[in-house]
C-alpha cells in the first residue's frame, strides 16, 4: 500500500469523525433547546392557570359582594315598602276620622296633640298588678283643643289593623261612622241580635253589627260553647255600639270594666287589646307590645270561661212570632223569668260553618231597616245571663293560660277580685 493511500484513508477518518462530532453537538444543542422550550411552555401554562384562578377568585368575590349589596338593598326596599304601607293605612284611617268624625276633637287618634288642655280621663279601675307590670311604660301626655271634651267622646288610640278581626271591625266602624254622619235613619238596638249565632234563626238580609261580630266568633273554633260565644258577642257589640255612636248612653251601656282606662287613650296600641275584659290586663298588653295577637289569641280563645252554672241553652230566651215573650230556656232558679222545661230549639249545630261578611253591612238607604233587623220572633239574651256576664268576677282563665302568661294570670285574678259588678 502506498503512502498516498494511507494518507487518504486517514483524511477520510478525520472527516467522518468531525462530521459525527458536529452531528452530536447539533443533537445536544437541539435537546437543550427542546428542554428550554418545554420548560418555557410549562411556565406559560402555569402562569396562565394561576392568572385564570386569580381572575376567577376576583370574579367570585365581586359576585358575592354584589349579591350581598343587592340583597341588603332588597331587604331595605321591603322594609321601606312595608313602612309606607303601614303609614298609608294609618293616614287613610286618620283621613276618614278627620272627614267624618268632626264631633270628636280628640287628636290622640290622629297621632299628634296640641299643647293646650290636658285630656280629662276616667279611672274606672285601679288595681295593683305583680311586679308593677301595669306601670312599666310611662304614657305620654295627650291634650285636646277643646277644654269641654266629654269622656264618652274619647275613644282608644288604636293603630292600624294588626289581624283579620281588627281589619274587619275597624273597617266596619269607619263605614258605620260615615253612615251615621250621612243619615239619621240608622240606629243600633240596645241589645245584640243573638240569633246571629244560630244558623236556623240568623238573618242575612241586613248584616248588622251582630252578624259581623258573630261571623268573627264563629271562625274561632276554640270559642266552642254557647255561653262563651254569647258573652263575646255581647261585649263586642256594646264596644262597637259606643265606638260608632260615641254618646253618653252607649258609653254607659258598656260594663264599667270594658270602658277605656287612661292608658288606652294616651298610648297607641292594637285595637284587639280594647276587647279584653280585664282593665289591668289591657294595660299590661299595651306596655308589653311583644305579645302579639297570634300569641295571645292562640291560648286565650280556648282557655277563658264565663262560669255559667246552668245549661248552655239557658243563655237565650226564645220569642214566639205572635209577639209574646215565652221563656223556655233559662235557669229554674231565675227570679225574673218563669221556669219552663221545654227544650231550646236553637242549639248551635256542630257542623255549622262560619261565614264572614265583608261587604254590604248596611241596607240601602231607601229600605226601612235599621242596622239590626227587628223581627217578630227570634231569641234574646237571658237577663240572668246578661247580669252574670256583666260581673267581671265571673270571667276567668284556665291554668293553661296562667302557665303561658303567669303575670297576666295574676293580673286577671286581681281584677276579678276587685270587681263589684254593675
mmCIF file with all atom_site columns, C-alpha atoms in Angstrom, residues 133-136 261 263-264 273 278-288:
data_model
loop_
_atom_site.group_PDB
_atom_site.id
_atom_site.type_symbol
_atom_site.label_atom_id
_atom_site.label_alt_id
_atom_site.label_comp_id
_atom_site.label_asym_id
_atom_site.label_entity_id
_atom_site.label_seq_id
_atom_site.pdbx_PDB_ins_code
_atom_site.Cartn_x
_atom_site.Cartn_y
_atom_site.Cartn_z
_atom_site.occupancy
_atom_site.B_iso_or_equiv
_atom_site.pdbx_formal_charge
_atom_site.auth_seq_id
_atom_site.auth_comp_id
_atom_site.auth_asym_id
_atom_site.auth_atom_id
_atom_site.pdbx_PDB_model_num
ATOM 1  C CA . UNK A 1 133 ? -96.495  45.088 85.452 1.00 0.00 ? 133 UNK A CA 1
ATOM 2  C CA . UNK A 1 134 ? -99.047  47.711 84.567 1.00 0.00 ? 134 UNK A CA 1
ATOM 3  C CA . UNK A 1 135 ? -96.628  50.596 85.158 1.00 0.00 ? 135 UNK A CA 1
ATOM 4  C CA . UNK A 1 136 ? -93.692  49.512 83.010 1.00 0.00 ? 136 UNK A CA 1
ATOM 5  C CA . UNK A 1 261 ? -108.627 53.208 81.020 1.00 0.00 ? 261 UNK A CA 1
ATOM 6  C CA . UNK A 1 263 ? -103.511 54.411 79.051 1.00 0.00 ? 263 UNK A CA 1
ATOM 7  C CA . UNK A 1 264 ? -105.790 53.286 76.205 1.00 0.00 ? 264 UNK A CA 1
ATOM 8  C CA . UNK A 1 273 ? -106.487 44.885 73.162 1.00 0.00 ? 273 UNK A CA 1
ATOM 9  C CA . UNK A 1 278 ? -109.819 42.950 82.356 1.00 0.00 ? 278 UNK A CA 1
ATOM 10 C CA . UNK A 1 279 ? -108.680 46.624 82.565 1.00 0.00 ? 279 UNK A CA 1
ATOM 11 C CA . UNK A 1 280 ? -105.253 45.969 84.046 1.00 0.00 ? 280 UNK A CA 1
ATOM 12 C CA . UNK A 1 281 ? -104.677 43.150 81.575 1.00 0.00 ? 281 UNK A CA 1
ATOM 13 C CA . UNK A 1 282 ? -105.196 45.719 78.815 1.00 0.00 ? 282 UNK A CA 1
ATOM 14 C CA . UNK A 1 283 ? -102.630 47.966 80.470 1.00 0.00 ? 283 UNK A CA 1
ATOM 15 C CA . UNK A 1 284 ? -100.174 45.064 80.671 1.00 0.00 ? 284 UNK A CA 1
ATOM 16 C CA . UNK A 1 285 ? -100.646 44.200 76.987 1.00 0.00 ? 285 UNK A CA 1
ATOM 17 C CA . UNK A 1 286 ? -100.152 47.829 75.935 1.00 0.00 ? 286 UNK A CA 1
ATOM 18 C CA . UNK A 1 287 ? -96.964  48.004 77.987 1.00 0.00 ? 287 UNK A CA 1
ATOM 19 C CA . UNK A 1 288 ? -95.749  44.710 76.503 1.00 0.00 ? 288 UNK A CA 1
#
